[in-house]
Structure formats: structure tokens, C-alpha cells
Amino acid sequence: MKISVLTLFPEMYKALEHSIIGRAVEKGLISISVVNIRDYSANKHKKTDDYPFGGGAGMVMTPQPLHDAICAADPDRKALRIYLSPKGARLDQKLVERLSGESEILLVNGAYEGIDERIVTLDIDEEISIGDYVLTSGDLASMVVIDAVARYVPGVLGSEESTGEESFSEGLLEYPQYTRPQNFMGLEVPEVLLSGNHAEIAAWRKRMSMELTAQRRPDLLSASDEKKE
Ligand code: 4H6
């Protein structure tokens, strides 16, 4: 999968090198091309923002550098072009899985008060939000998308850590996990997990998942019912 990122803060993406994503890039499973939008500014001072028409606080990213950067990164319009914004469709595991099926994605990151709306109209396929909160730029949201999507690219995760049985894949929260030692600070590992009885262990885990989901995320329970129907 080819991922292109357009940003005013290219340095931020160095953080990805120190993760499973960095290894996936080294293995050639994904490529990440980070493009500095400022490099495309035709302005003699490399300006990328201006005052909003109609007035109001803050600055807006001007269309020229964005449009030129997008066209340079994706000249044949082969990529799914995504704009990260608080107004976008909410990212969830289902959307992550759909994005992981794309051969190319291009992530456009706004800063200041956002980008000129005509870029969204002309150049963007999907507007996505990672949740109902405001960030100073789209970049942390883009890194969330990259991390979540890359996990679904075949070969990125080892067979031990596959995406099949994890939280949300069955629409439920994950059961609690335990490892050694068997007693930690007086707290014991649940007996059933030591029993070697795989059917009982599976039943216990299912019950824990259901109870946890009912307590914390009842909205997910009704959604997982709908899945089965
Ligand atoms: C587009 C428009 C994404 C991008 C406005 C981006 C949260 C998310 C941004 C803005 C983002 C998310 C700039 C508006 C700062 C508020 C960048 N914040 N903002 N939830 N910020 O996915 O001021």
C-alpha cells in the first residue's frame, strides 16, 4: 500500500519510524511519502495561509499550495484522497478495514482554522474525523489512520498478533488478559485460564466480553446484535 501525506509539519511523521509501521516500511509492505505543503507555495515568502473572507479569528490555508501538492503527489488521481477534519465521518474499525483495501491513499492535513473549502470540493474524496475533539492540526489524526490501516496490510502483523480476534472485530470489547506470574501482589489469575480446558476458557472469555461491553459500551451490544441478523 502506498500512503502519501501532505502536511505543514513533516517532522512529526518521524514518530512512525519507531513503531511496527517503521518495520512494515523496511519490509516494503507499505510506503509512506511525506510531502511538505510549503514546498509548493508559489508565494515568494512560501506563505500557505491567509485571512478568512468574511472575517473572524485565525487563518485559513490557501488553495494554491494544497492543490499543487495534491496534483504532484497523485497526478493520475489513483489515490483515495482523505482530508482529516473534525467535520468528517467518524473513523471506526469498519472504515479502517475498507481503507486497508485501497492500493493508494493520500492524507491531506489542515492546520490553522482549516483549508479553503474549494480544495475539499475539487480534490478530496472523503472527509474523516478520528473523534469528537479538536487538534491543532490533522497530523495526529493522520498518524492514527496510518497506524490503524497498516495493521490490516498483509504481513505487517506477525501471525501471533493477527487482527482476527481483537476488540471490535466481533463488535465487542476484549476480555481481560493475564500473563505470568500467577500471583501478583496478592492478585490471582482466574482459575479457568489455568485449567487447560479450551472450551471453558472460550466460554469464560465470551462472557467477560459480553459483561464488559454491556457495562461500558452498551451501544456496541445492540450493534453486534444487528450484525448477526
Ligand atoms: C480541518 C479543519 C482532525 C483540520 C479544522 C483535525 C481534529 C480532527 C483541522 C481543523 C483537527 C479529528 C484546526 C479546527 C484547529 C480547530 C485540524 N482536529 N482545526 N477529530 N484539526 O479528526 O482549530
PDB file of C-alpha atoms and ligand atoms in Angstrom:
ATOM      1  CA  MET A   1       0.000   0.000   0.000  1.00  0.00           C
ATOM      2  CA  LYS A   2       1.253   3.455  -0.900  1.00  0.00           C
ATOM      3  CA  ILE A   3       0.467   6.228   1.595  1.00  0.00           C
ATOM      4  CA  SER A   4       1.135   9.899   0.791  1.00  0.00           C
ATOM      5  CA  VAL A   5       0.818  12.564   3.469  1.00  0.00           C
ATOM      6  CA  LEU A   6       0.565  16.299   2.806  1.00  0.00           C
ATOM      7  CA  THR A   7       1.485  18.391   5.822  1.00  0.00           C
ATOM      8  CA  LEU A   8       2.971  21.619   7.146  1.00  0.00           C
ATOM      9  CA  PHE A   9       4.736  19.580   9.860  1.00  0.00           C
ATOM     10  CA  PRO A  10       6.681  16.787   8.093  1.00  0.00           C
ATOM     11  CA  GLU A  11       8.957  16.234  11.115  1.00  0.00           C
ATOM     12  CA  MET A  12       6.052  14.829  13.110  1.00  0.00           C
ATOM     13  CA  TYR A  13       5.978  11.681  10.958  1.00  0.00           C
ATOM     14  CA  LYS A  14       9.422  10.608  12.194  1.00  0.00           C
ATOM     15  CA  ALA A  15       7.489   9.244  15.169  1.00  0.00           C
ATOM     16  CA  LEU A  16       6.178   6.436  12.929  1.00  0.00           C
ATOM     17  CA  GLU A  17       9.684   5.084  12.349  1.00  0.00           C
ATOM     18  CA  HIS A  18       9.771   3.916  15.979  1.00  0.00           C
ATOM     19  CA  SER A  19       6.825   1.551  15.601  1.00  0.00           C
ATOM     20  CA  ILE A  20       5.547  -1.538  13.841  1.00  0.00           C
ATOM     21  CA  ILE A  21       4.835   0.830  10.953  1.00  0.00           C
ATOM     22  CA  GLY A  22       8.546   1.565  10.634  1.00  0.00           C
ATOM     23  CA  ARG A  23       9.236  -2.155  10.303  1.00  0.00           C
ATOM     24  CA  ALA A  24       6.468  -2.543   7.700  1.00  0.00           C
ATOM     25  CA  VAL A  25       8.097   0.219   5.652  1.00  0.00           C
ATOM     26  CA  GLU A  26      11.509  -1.500   5.944  1.00  0.00           C
ATOM     27  CA  LYS A  27       9.911  -4.776   4.817  1.00  0.00           C
ATOM     28  CA  GLY A  28       8.460  -2.970   1.783  1.00  0.00           C
ATOM     29  CA  LEU A  29       4.851  -3.773   2.744  1.00  0.00           C
ATOM     30  CA  ILE A  30       3.876  -0.106   2.818  1.00  0.00           C
ATOM     31  CA  SER A  31       5.494   3.076   1.607  1.00  0.00           C
ATOM     32  CA  ILE A  32       4.941   6.448   3.273  1.00  0.00           C
ATOM     33  CA  SER A  33       5.764   9.592   1.333  1.00  0.00           C
ATOM     34  CA  VAL A  34       5.625  12.770   3.425  1.00  0.00           C
ATOM     35  CA  VAL A  35       5.250  15.981   1.415  1.00  0.00           C
ATOM     36  CA  ASN A  36       5.750  19.474   2.827  1.00  0.00           C
ATOM     37  CA  ILE A  37       2.881  21.633   1.536  1.00  0.00           C
ATOM     38  CA  ARG A  38       5.076  24.717   1.993  1.00  0.00           C
ATOM     39  CA  ASP A  39       7.415  23.467  -0.759  1.00  0.00           C
ATOM     40  CA  TYR A  40       4.549  24.020  -3.222  1.00  0.00           C
ATOM     41  CA  SER A  41       3.778  27.614  -2.275  1.00  0.00           C
ATOM     42  CA  ALA A  42       4.210  29.886  -5.297  1.00  0.00           C
ATOM     43  CA  ASN A  43       4.468  32.832  -2.897  1.00  0.00           C
ATOM     44  CA  LYS A  44       7.903  34.456  -2.581  1.00  0.00           C
ATOM     45  CA  HIS A  45       7.703  34.085   1.219  1.00  0.00           C
ATOM     46  CA  LYS A  46       6.382  30.488   0.927  1.00  0.00           C
ATOM     47  CA  LYS A  47       3.167  31.604   2.590  1.00  0.00           C
ATOM     48  CA  THR A  48       0.486  28.920   2.982  1.00  0.00           C
ATOM     49  CA  ASP A  49      -2.243  30.798   4.905  1.00  0.00           C
ATOM     50  CA  ASP A  50      -4.337  33.948   4.697  1.00  0.00           C
ATOM     51  CA  TYR A  51      -7.177  35.784   6.448  1.00  0.00           C
ATOM     52  CA  PRO A  52     -10.670  34.290   6.137  1.00  0.00           C
ATOM     53  CA  PHE A  53     -13.110  36.033   3.771  1.00  0.00           C
ATOM     54  CA  GLY A  54     -15.973  37.328   5.896  1.00  0.00           C
ATOM     55  CA  GLY A  55     -13.672  37.962   8.827  1.00  0.00           C
ATOM     56  CA  GLY A  56     -13.283  36.071  12.061  1.00  0.00           C
ATOM     57  CA  ALA A  57     -10.465  34.656  14.114  1.00  0.00           C
ATOM     58  CA  GLY A  58      -7.453  32.795  12.795  1.00  0.00           C
ATOM     59  CA  MET A  59      -6.088  31.960   9.376  1.00  0.00           C
ATOM     60  CA  VAL A  60      -7.117  29.613   6.569  1.00  0.00           C
ATOM     61  CA  MET A  61      -4.790  27.507   4.399  1.00  0.00           C
ATOM     62  CA  THR A  62      -4.772  28.921   0.872  1.00  0.00           C
ATOM     63  CA  PRO A  63      -5.784  26.666  -2.028  1.00  0.00           C
ATOM     64  CA  GLN A  64      -2.776  27.069  -4.366  1.00  0.00           C
ATOM     65  CA  PRO A  65      -0.076  25.209  -2.387  1.00  0.00           C
ATOM     66  CA  LEU A  66      -2.556  22.477  -1.410  1.00  0.00           C
ATOM     67  CA  HIS A  67      -3.857  21.937  -4.933  1.00  0.00           C
ATOM     68  CA  ASP A  68      -0.366  21.847  -6.437  1.00  0.00           C
ATOM     69  CA  ALA A  69       0.915  19.469  -3.749  1.00  0.00           C
ATOM     70  CA  ILE A  70      -2.071  17.135  -4.204  1.00  0.00           C
ATOM     71  CA  CYS A  71      -1.684  17.090  -8.001  1.00  0.00           C
ATOM     72  CA  ALA A  72       2.073  16.427  -7.712  1.00  0.00           C
ATOM     73  CA  ALA A  73       1.585  13.587  -5.205  1.00  0.00           C
ATOM     74  CA  ASP A  74      -1.306  11.981  -7.112  1.00  0.00           C
ATOM     75  CA  PRO A  75      -1.130  13.128 -10.758  1.00  0.00           C
ATOM     76  CA  ASP A  76      -3.382  10.358 -12.128  1.00  0.00           C
ATOM     77  CA  ARG A  77      -5.956  10.549  -9.321  1.00  0.00           C
ATOM     78  CA  LYS A  78      -5.234   6.946  -8.396  1.00  0.00           C
ATOM     79  CA  ALA A  79      -5.254   7.524  -4.621  1.00  0.00           C
ATOM     80  CA  LEU A  80      -8.228   7.696  -2.295  1.00  0.00           C
ATOM     81  CA  ARG A  81      -7.863  11.297  -1.121  1.00  0.00           C
ATOM     82  CA  ILE A  82      -8.724  11.849   2.535  1.00  0.00           C
ATOM     83  CA  TYR A  83      -8.998  15.114   4.463  1.00  0.00           C
ATOM     84  CA  LEU A  84      -8.757  14.825   8.261  1.00  0.00           C
ATOM     85  CA  SER A  85     -11.172  17.220   9.930  1.00  0.00           C
ATOM     86  CA  PRO A  86     -13.459  17.417  12.949  1.00  0.00           C
ATOM     87  CA  LYS A  87     -16.398  17.605  10.484  1.00  0.00           C
ATOM     88  CA  GLY A  88     -15.575  14.275   8.844  1.00  0.00           C
ATOM     89  CA  ALA A  89     -17.245  10.870   9.057  1.00  0.00           C
ATOM     90  CA  ARG A  90     -16.180   9.138  12.273  1.00  0.00           C
ATOM     91  CA  LEU A  91     -13.338   6.643  11.894  1.00  0.00           C
ATOM     92  CA  ASP A  92     -14.236   3.174  13.158  1.00  0.00           C
ATOM     93  CA  GLN A  93     -12.834  -0.332  12.622  1.00  0.00           C
ATOM     94  CA  LYS A  94     -15.153  -0.936   9.657  1.00  0.00           C
ATOM     95  CA  LEU A  95     -13.849   2.183   7.907  1.00  0.00           C
ATOM     96  CA  VAL A  96     -10.259   1.179   8.792  1.00  0.00           C
ATOM     97  CA  GLU A  97     -10.817  -2.194   7.096  1.00  0.00           C
ATOM     98  CA  ARG A  98     -12.249  -0.551   3.982  1.00  0.00           C
ATOM     99  CA  LEU A  99      -9.299   1.870   3.763  1.00  0.00           C
ATOM    100  CA  SER A 100      -6.845  -1.034   4.139  1.00  0.00           C
ATOM    101  CA  GLY A 101      -8.216  -2.455   0.878  1.00  0.00           C
ATOM    102  CA  GLU A 102      -7.078   0.604  -1.095  1.00  0.00           C
ATOM    103  CA  SER A 103      -3.817   0.397  -3.031  1.00  0.00           C
ATOM    104  CA  GLU A 104      -3.075   4.118  -2.531  1.00  0.00           C
ATOM    105  CA  ILE A 105      -4.284   6.667  -0.015  1.00  0.00           C
ATOM    106  CA  LEU A 106      -3.417  10.353   0.216  1.00  0.00           C
ATOM    107  CA  LEU A 107      -3.911  12.138   3.537  1.00  0.00           C
ATOM    108  CA  VAL A 108      -4.373  15.913   3.495  1.00  0.00           C
ATOM    109  CA  ASN A 109      -3.738  17.723   6.764  1.00  0.00           C
ATOM    110  CA  GLY A 110      -5.197  21.077   7.683  1.00  0.00           C
ATOM    111  CA  ALA A 111      -3.815  23.428  10.296  1.00  0.00           C
ATOM    112  CA  TYR A 112      -4.821  26.946  11.465  1.00  0.00           C
ATOM    113  CA  GLU A 113      -8.634  27.066  11.079  1.00  0.00           C
ATOM    114  CA  GLY A 114      -8.615  24.519   8.268  1.00  0.00           C
ATOM    115  CA  ILE A 115      -8.285  24.681   4.484  1.00  0.00           C
ATOM    116  CA  ASP A 116     -10.137  26.618   1.782  1.00  0.00           C
ATOM    117  CA  GLU A 117     -13.397  24.701   1.151  1.00  0.00           C
ATOM    118  CA  ARG A 118     -12.789  24.665  -2.606  1.00  0.00           C
ATOM    119  CA  ILE A 119      -9.954  22.171  -2.077  1.00  0.00           C
ATOM    120  CA  VAL A 120     -12.431  19.829  -0.395  1.00  0.00           C
ATOM    121  CA  THR A 121     -14.807  20.271  -3.343  1.00  0.00           C
ATOM    122  CA  LEU A 122     -12.182  19.878  -6.065  1.00  0.00           C
ATOM    123  CA  ASP A 123      -9.640  17.464  -4.707  1.00  0.00           C
ATOM    124  CA  ILE A 124     -10.945  15.425  -1.737  1.00  0.00           C
ATOM    125  CA  ASP A 125     -12.841  12.102  -1.855  1.00  0.00           C
ATOM    126  CA  GLU A 126     -13.577  11.592   1.861  1.00  0.00           C
ATOM    127  CA  GLU A 127     -13.509  13.762   4.974  1.00  0.00           C
ATOM    128  CA  ILE A 128     -12.691  11.722   8.095  1.00  0.00           C
ATOM    129  CA  SER A 129     -12.612  12.547  11.831  1.00  0.00           C
ATOM    130  CA  ILE A 130     -10.925  10.364  14.442  1.00  0.00           C
ATOM    131  CA  GLY A 131     -13.303  11.562  17.176  1.00  0.00           C
ATOM    132  CA  ASP A 132     -15.175  14.472  18.694  1.00  0.00           C
ATOM    133  CA  TYR A 133     -12.283  16.614  19.829  1.00  0.00           C
ATOM    134  CA  VAL A 134     -10.163  19.349  18.288  1.00  0.00           C
ATOM    135  CA  LEU A 135      -6.459  19.001  17.460  1.00  0.00           C
ATOM    136  CA  THR A 136      -4.084  21.788  16.389  1.00  0.00           C
ATOM    137  CA  SER A 137      -3.597  20.078  13.027  1.00  0.00           C
ATOM    138  CA  GLY A 138      -4.771  16.953  11.226  1.00  0.00           C
ATOM    139  CA  ASP A 139      -1.389  15.285  11.586  1.00  0.00           C
ATOM    140  CA  LEU A 140      -2.006  13.289  14.762  1.00  0.00           C
ATOM    141  CA  ALA A 141      -5.304  12.155  13.205  1.00  0.00           C
ATOM    142  CA  SER A 142      -3.419  11.077  10.058  1.00  0.00           C
ATOM    143  CA  MET A 143      -0.958   9.075  12.132  1.00  0.00           C
ATOM    144  CA  VAL A 144      -3.883   7.339  13.836  1.00  0.00           C
ATOM    145  CA  VAL A 145      -5.296   6.429  10.404  1.00  0.00           C
ATOM    146  CA  ILE A 146      -1.886   5.214   9.172  1.00  0.00           C
ATOM    147  CA  ASP A 147      -1.323   3.040  12.249  1.00  0.00           C
ATOM    148  CA  ALA A 148      -4.829   1.561  12.268  1.00  0.00           C
ATOM    149  CA  VAL A 149      -4.859   0.879   8.500  1.00  0.00           C
ATOM    150  CA  ALA A 150      -1.316  -0.508   8.284  1.00  0.00           C
ATOM    151  CA  ARG A 151      -2.172  -3.255  10.786  1.00  0.00           C
ATOM    152  CA  TYR A 152      -4.537  -4.704   8.162  1.00  0.00           C
ATOM    153  CA  VAL A 153      -1.964  -4.815   5.376  1.00  0.00           C
ATOM    154  CA  PRO A 154      -0.992  -8.490   4.952  1.00  0.00           C
ATOM    155  CA  GLY A 155       2.350  -9.261   6.612  1.00  0.00           C
ATOM    156  CA  VAL A 156       2.510  -6.172   8.835  1.00  0.00           C
ATOM    157  CA  LEU A 157       1.440  -8.056  11.951  1.00  0.00           C
ATOM    158  CA  GLY A 158       3.005 -11.379  12.854  1.00  0.00           C
ATOM    159  CA  SER A 159       0.712 -14.428  12.910  1.00  0.00           C
ATOM    160  CA  GLU A 160       0.748 -14.207  16.752  1.00  0.00           C
ATOM    161  CA  GLU A 161      -0.876 -10.753  16.708  1.00  0.00           C
ATOM    162  CA  SER A 162      -3.389 -11.057  13.852  1.00  0.00           C
ATOM    163  CA  THR A 163      -6.442  -8.796  13.568  1.00  0.00           C
ATOM    164  CA  GLY A 164      -8.996 -11.635  13.673  1.00  0.00           C
ATOM    165  CA  GLU A 165      -9.974 -11.953  17.332  1.00  0.00           C
ATOM    166  CA  GLU A 166      -9.315  -8.484  18.712  1.00  0.00           C
ATOM    167  CA  SER A 167     -11.621  -5.845  20.159  1.00  0.00           C
ATOM    168  CA  PHE A 168     -14.276  -4.597  17.716  1.00  0.00           C
ATOM    169  CA  SER A 169     -13.636  -7.352  15.154  1.00  0.00           C
ATOM    170  CA  GLU A 170     -16.639  -9.133  16.684  1.00  0.00           C
ATOM    171  CA  GLY A 171     -18.227  -5.876  17.786  1.00  0.00           C
ATOM    172  CA  LEU A 172     -17.386  -6.498  21.460  1.00  0.00           C
ATOM    173  CA  LEU A 173     -14.750  -5.226  23.878  1.00  0.00           C
ATOM    174  CA  GLU A 174     -11.902  -7.629  24.528  1.00  0.00           C
ATOM    175  CA  TYR A 175     -11.810  -9.960  27.537  1.00  0.00           C
ATOM    176  CA  PRO A 176      -9.091  -9.293  30.166  1.00  0.00           C
ATOM    177  CA  GLN A 177      -5.629 -10.774  29.594  1.00  0.00           C
ATOM    178  CA  TYR A 178      -3.222 -12.273  32.135  1.00  0.00           C
ATOM    179  CA  THR A 179       0.378 -13.427  31.972  1.00  0.00           C
ATOM    180  CA  ARG A 180       2.984 -14.593  34.461  1.00  0.00           C
ATOM    181  CA  PRO A 181       3.306 -14.546  37.430  1.00  0.00           C
ATOM    182  CA  GLN A 182       0.238 -16.465  38.549  1.00  0.00           C
ATOM    183  CA  ASN A 183       0.057 -14.352  41.729  1.00  0.00           C
ATOM    184  CA  PHE A 184       0.953 -10.656  41.534  1.00  0.00           C
ATOM    185  CA  MET A 185       0.715  -8.522  44.682  1.00  0.00           C
ATOM    186  CA  GLY A 186      -1.810 -10.997  46.056  1.00  0.00           C
ATOM    187  CA  LEU A 187      -3.992 -10.958  42.918  1.00  0.00           C
ATOM    188  CA  GLU A 188      -4.525 -14.396  41.324  1.00  0.00           C
ATOM    189  CA  VAL A 189      -5.024 -15.214  37.648  1.00  0.00           C
ATOM    190  CA  PRO A 190      -8.613 -16.508  37.154  1.00  0.00           C
ATOM    191  CA  GLU A 191      -8.605 -20.283  37.782  1.00  0.00           C
ATOM    192  CA  VAL A 192     -10.301 -21.189  34.492  1.00  0.00           C
ATOM    193  CA  LEU A 193      -7.353 -19.820  32.481  1.00  0.00           C
ATOM    194  CA  LEU A 194      -5.056 -22.388  34.121  1.00  0.00           C
ATOM    195  CA  SER A 195      -7.450 -25.306  33.572  1.00  0.00           C
ATOM    196  CA  GLY A 196      -6.310 -26.226  30.067  1.00  0.00           C
ATOM    197  CA  ASN A 197      -9.992 -26.662  29.170  1.00  0.00           C
ATOM    198  CA  HIS A 198     -10.184 -24.707  25.914  1.00  0.00           C
ATOM    199  CA  ALA A 199     -13.982 -24.810  25.629  1.00  0.00           C
ATOM    200  CA  GLU A 200     -14.381 -23.453  29.163  1.00  0.00           C
ATOM    201  CA  ILE A 201     -11.754 -20.793  28.544  1.00  0.00           C
ATOM    202  CA  ALA A 202     -13.512 -19.685  25.355  1.00  0.00           C
ATOM    203  CA  ALA A 203     -16.870 -19.558  27.174  1.00  0.00           C
ATOM    204  CA  TRP A 204     -15.360 -17.511  30.040  1.00  0.00           C
ATOM    205  CA  ARG A 205     -13.768 -15.057  27.635  1.00  0.00           C
ATOM    206  CA  LYS A 206     -17.028 -14.650  25.716  1.00  0.00           C
ATOM    207  CA  ARG A 207     -18.928 -13.993  28.971  1.00  0.00           C
ATOM    208  CA  MET A 208     -16.319 -11.442  30.122  1.00  0.00           C
ATOM    209  CA  SER A 209     -16.515  -9.697  26.735  1.00  0.00           C
ATOM    210  CA  MET A 210     -20.299  -9.525  26.911  1.00  0.00           C
ATOM    211  CA  GLU A 211     -20.340  -8.234  30.504  1.00  0.00           C
ATOM    212  CA  LEU A 212     -17.651  -5.637  29.887  1.00  0.00           C
ATOM    213  CA  THR A 213     -19.391  -4.434  26.729  1.00  0.00           C
ATOM    214  CA  ALA A 214     -22.783  -4.254  28.496  1.00  0.00           C
ATOM    215  CA  GLN A 215     -21.219  -2.192  31.307  1.00  0.00           C
ATOM    216  CA  ARG A 216     -19.067   0.191  29.331  1.00  0.00           C
ATOM    217  CA  ARG A 217     -20.353   0.245  25.758  1.00  0.00           C
ATOM    218  CA  PRO A 218     -23.987  -0.894  25.555  1.00  0.00           C
ATOM    219  CA  ASP A 219     -24.152   0.908  22.191  1.00  0.00           C
ATOM    220  CA  LEU A 220     -21.803  -1.778  20.801  1.00  0.00           C
ATOM    221  CA  LEU A 221     -24.032  -4.623  22.034  1.00  0.00           C
ATOM    222  CA  SER A 222     -27.052  -3.521  20.032  1.00  0.00           C
ATOM    223  CA  ALA A 223     -24.742  -3.047  17.026  1.00  0.00           C
ATOM    224  CA  SER A 224     -23.343  -6.604  17.343  1.00  0.00           C
ATOM    225  CA  ASP A 225     -26.920  -7.973  17.535  1.00  0.00           C
ATOM    226  CA  GLU A 226     -27.695  -6.197  14.275  1.00  0.00           C
ATOM    227  CA  LYS A 227     -24.606  -7.803  12.723  1.00  0.00           C
ATOM    228  CA  LYS A 228     -25.911 -11.298  13.447  1.00  0.00           C
ATOM    229  CA  GLU A 229     -29.365 -10.630  11.985  1.00  0.00           C
TER     230      GLU A 229
HETATM  231  C1  4H6 B   1      -9.523  20.675   9.399  1.00  0.00           C
HETATM  232  C2  4H6 B   1     -10.347  21.710   9.788  1.00  0.00           C
HETATM  233  C3  4H6 B   1      -8.926  16.491  12.736  1.00  0.00           C
HETATM  234  C4  4H6 B   1      -8.494  20.259  10.226  1.00  0.00           C
HETATM  235  C5  4H6 B   1     -10.132  22.336  11.009  1.00  0.00           C
HETATM  236  C6  4H6 B   1      -8.240  17.683  12.547  1.00  0.00           C
HETATM  237  C7  4H6 B   1      -9.441  17.205  14.949  1.00  0.00           C
HETATM  238  C8  4H6 B   1      -9.531  16.251  13.943  1.00  0.00           C
HETATM  239  C9  4H6 B   1      -8.252  20.886  11.428  1.00  0.00           C
HETATM  240  C10 4H6 B   1      -9.090  21.947  11.832  1.00  0.00           C
HETATM  241  C11 4H6 B   1      -8.191  18.610  13.598  1.00  0.00           C
HETATM  242  C12 4H6 B   1     -10.284  14.965  14.179  1.00  0.00           C
HETATM  243  C13 4H6 B   1      -7.714  23.369  13.248  1.00  0.00           C
HETATM  244  C14 4H6 B   1     -10.090  23.215  13.629  1.00  0.00           C
HETATM  245  C15 4H6 B   1      -7.546  23.804  14.681  1.00  0.00           C
HETATM  246  C16 4H6 B   1      -9.853  23.708  15.012  1.00  0.00           C
HETATM  247  C17 4H6 B   1      -7.111  20.402  12.281  1.00  0.00           C
HETATM  248  N1  4H6 B   1      -8.784  18.330  14.769  1.00  0.00           N
HETATM  249  N2  4H6 B   1      -8.910  22.592  13.071  1.00  0.00           N
HETATM  250  N3  4H6 B   1     -11.138  14.941  15.189  1.00  0.00           N
HETATM  251  N4  4H6 B   1      -7.567  19.815  13.497  1.00  0.00           N
HETATM  252  O1  4H6 B   1     -10.106  14.026  13.433  1.00  0.00           O
HETATM  253  O2  4H6 B   1      -8.686  24.501  15.085  1.00  0.00           O
END
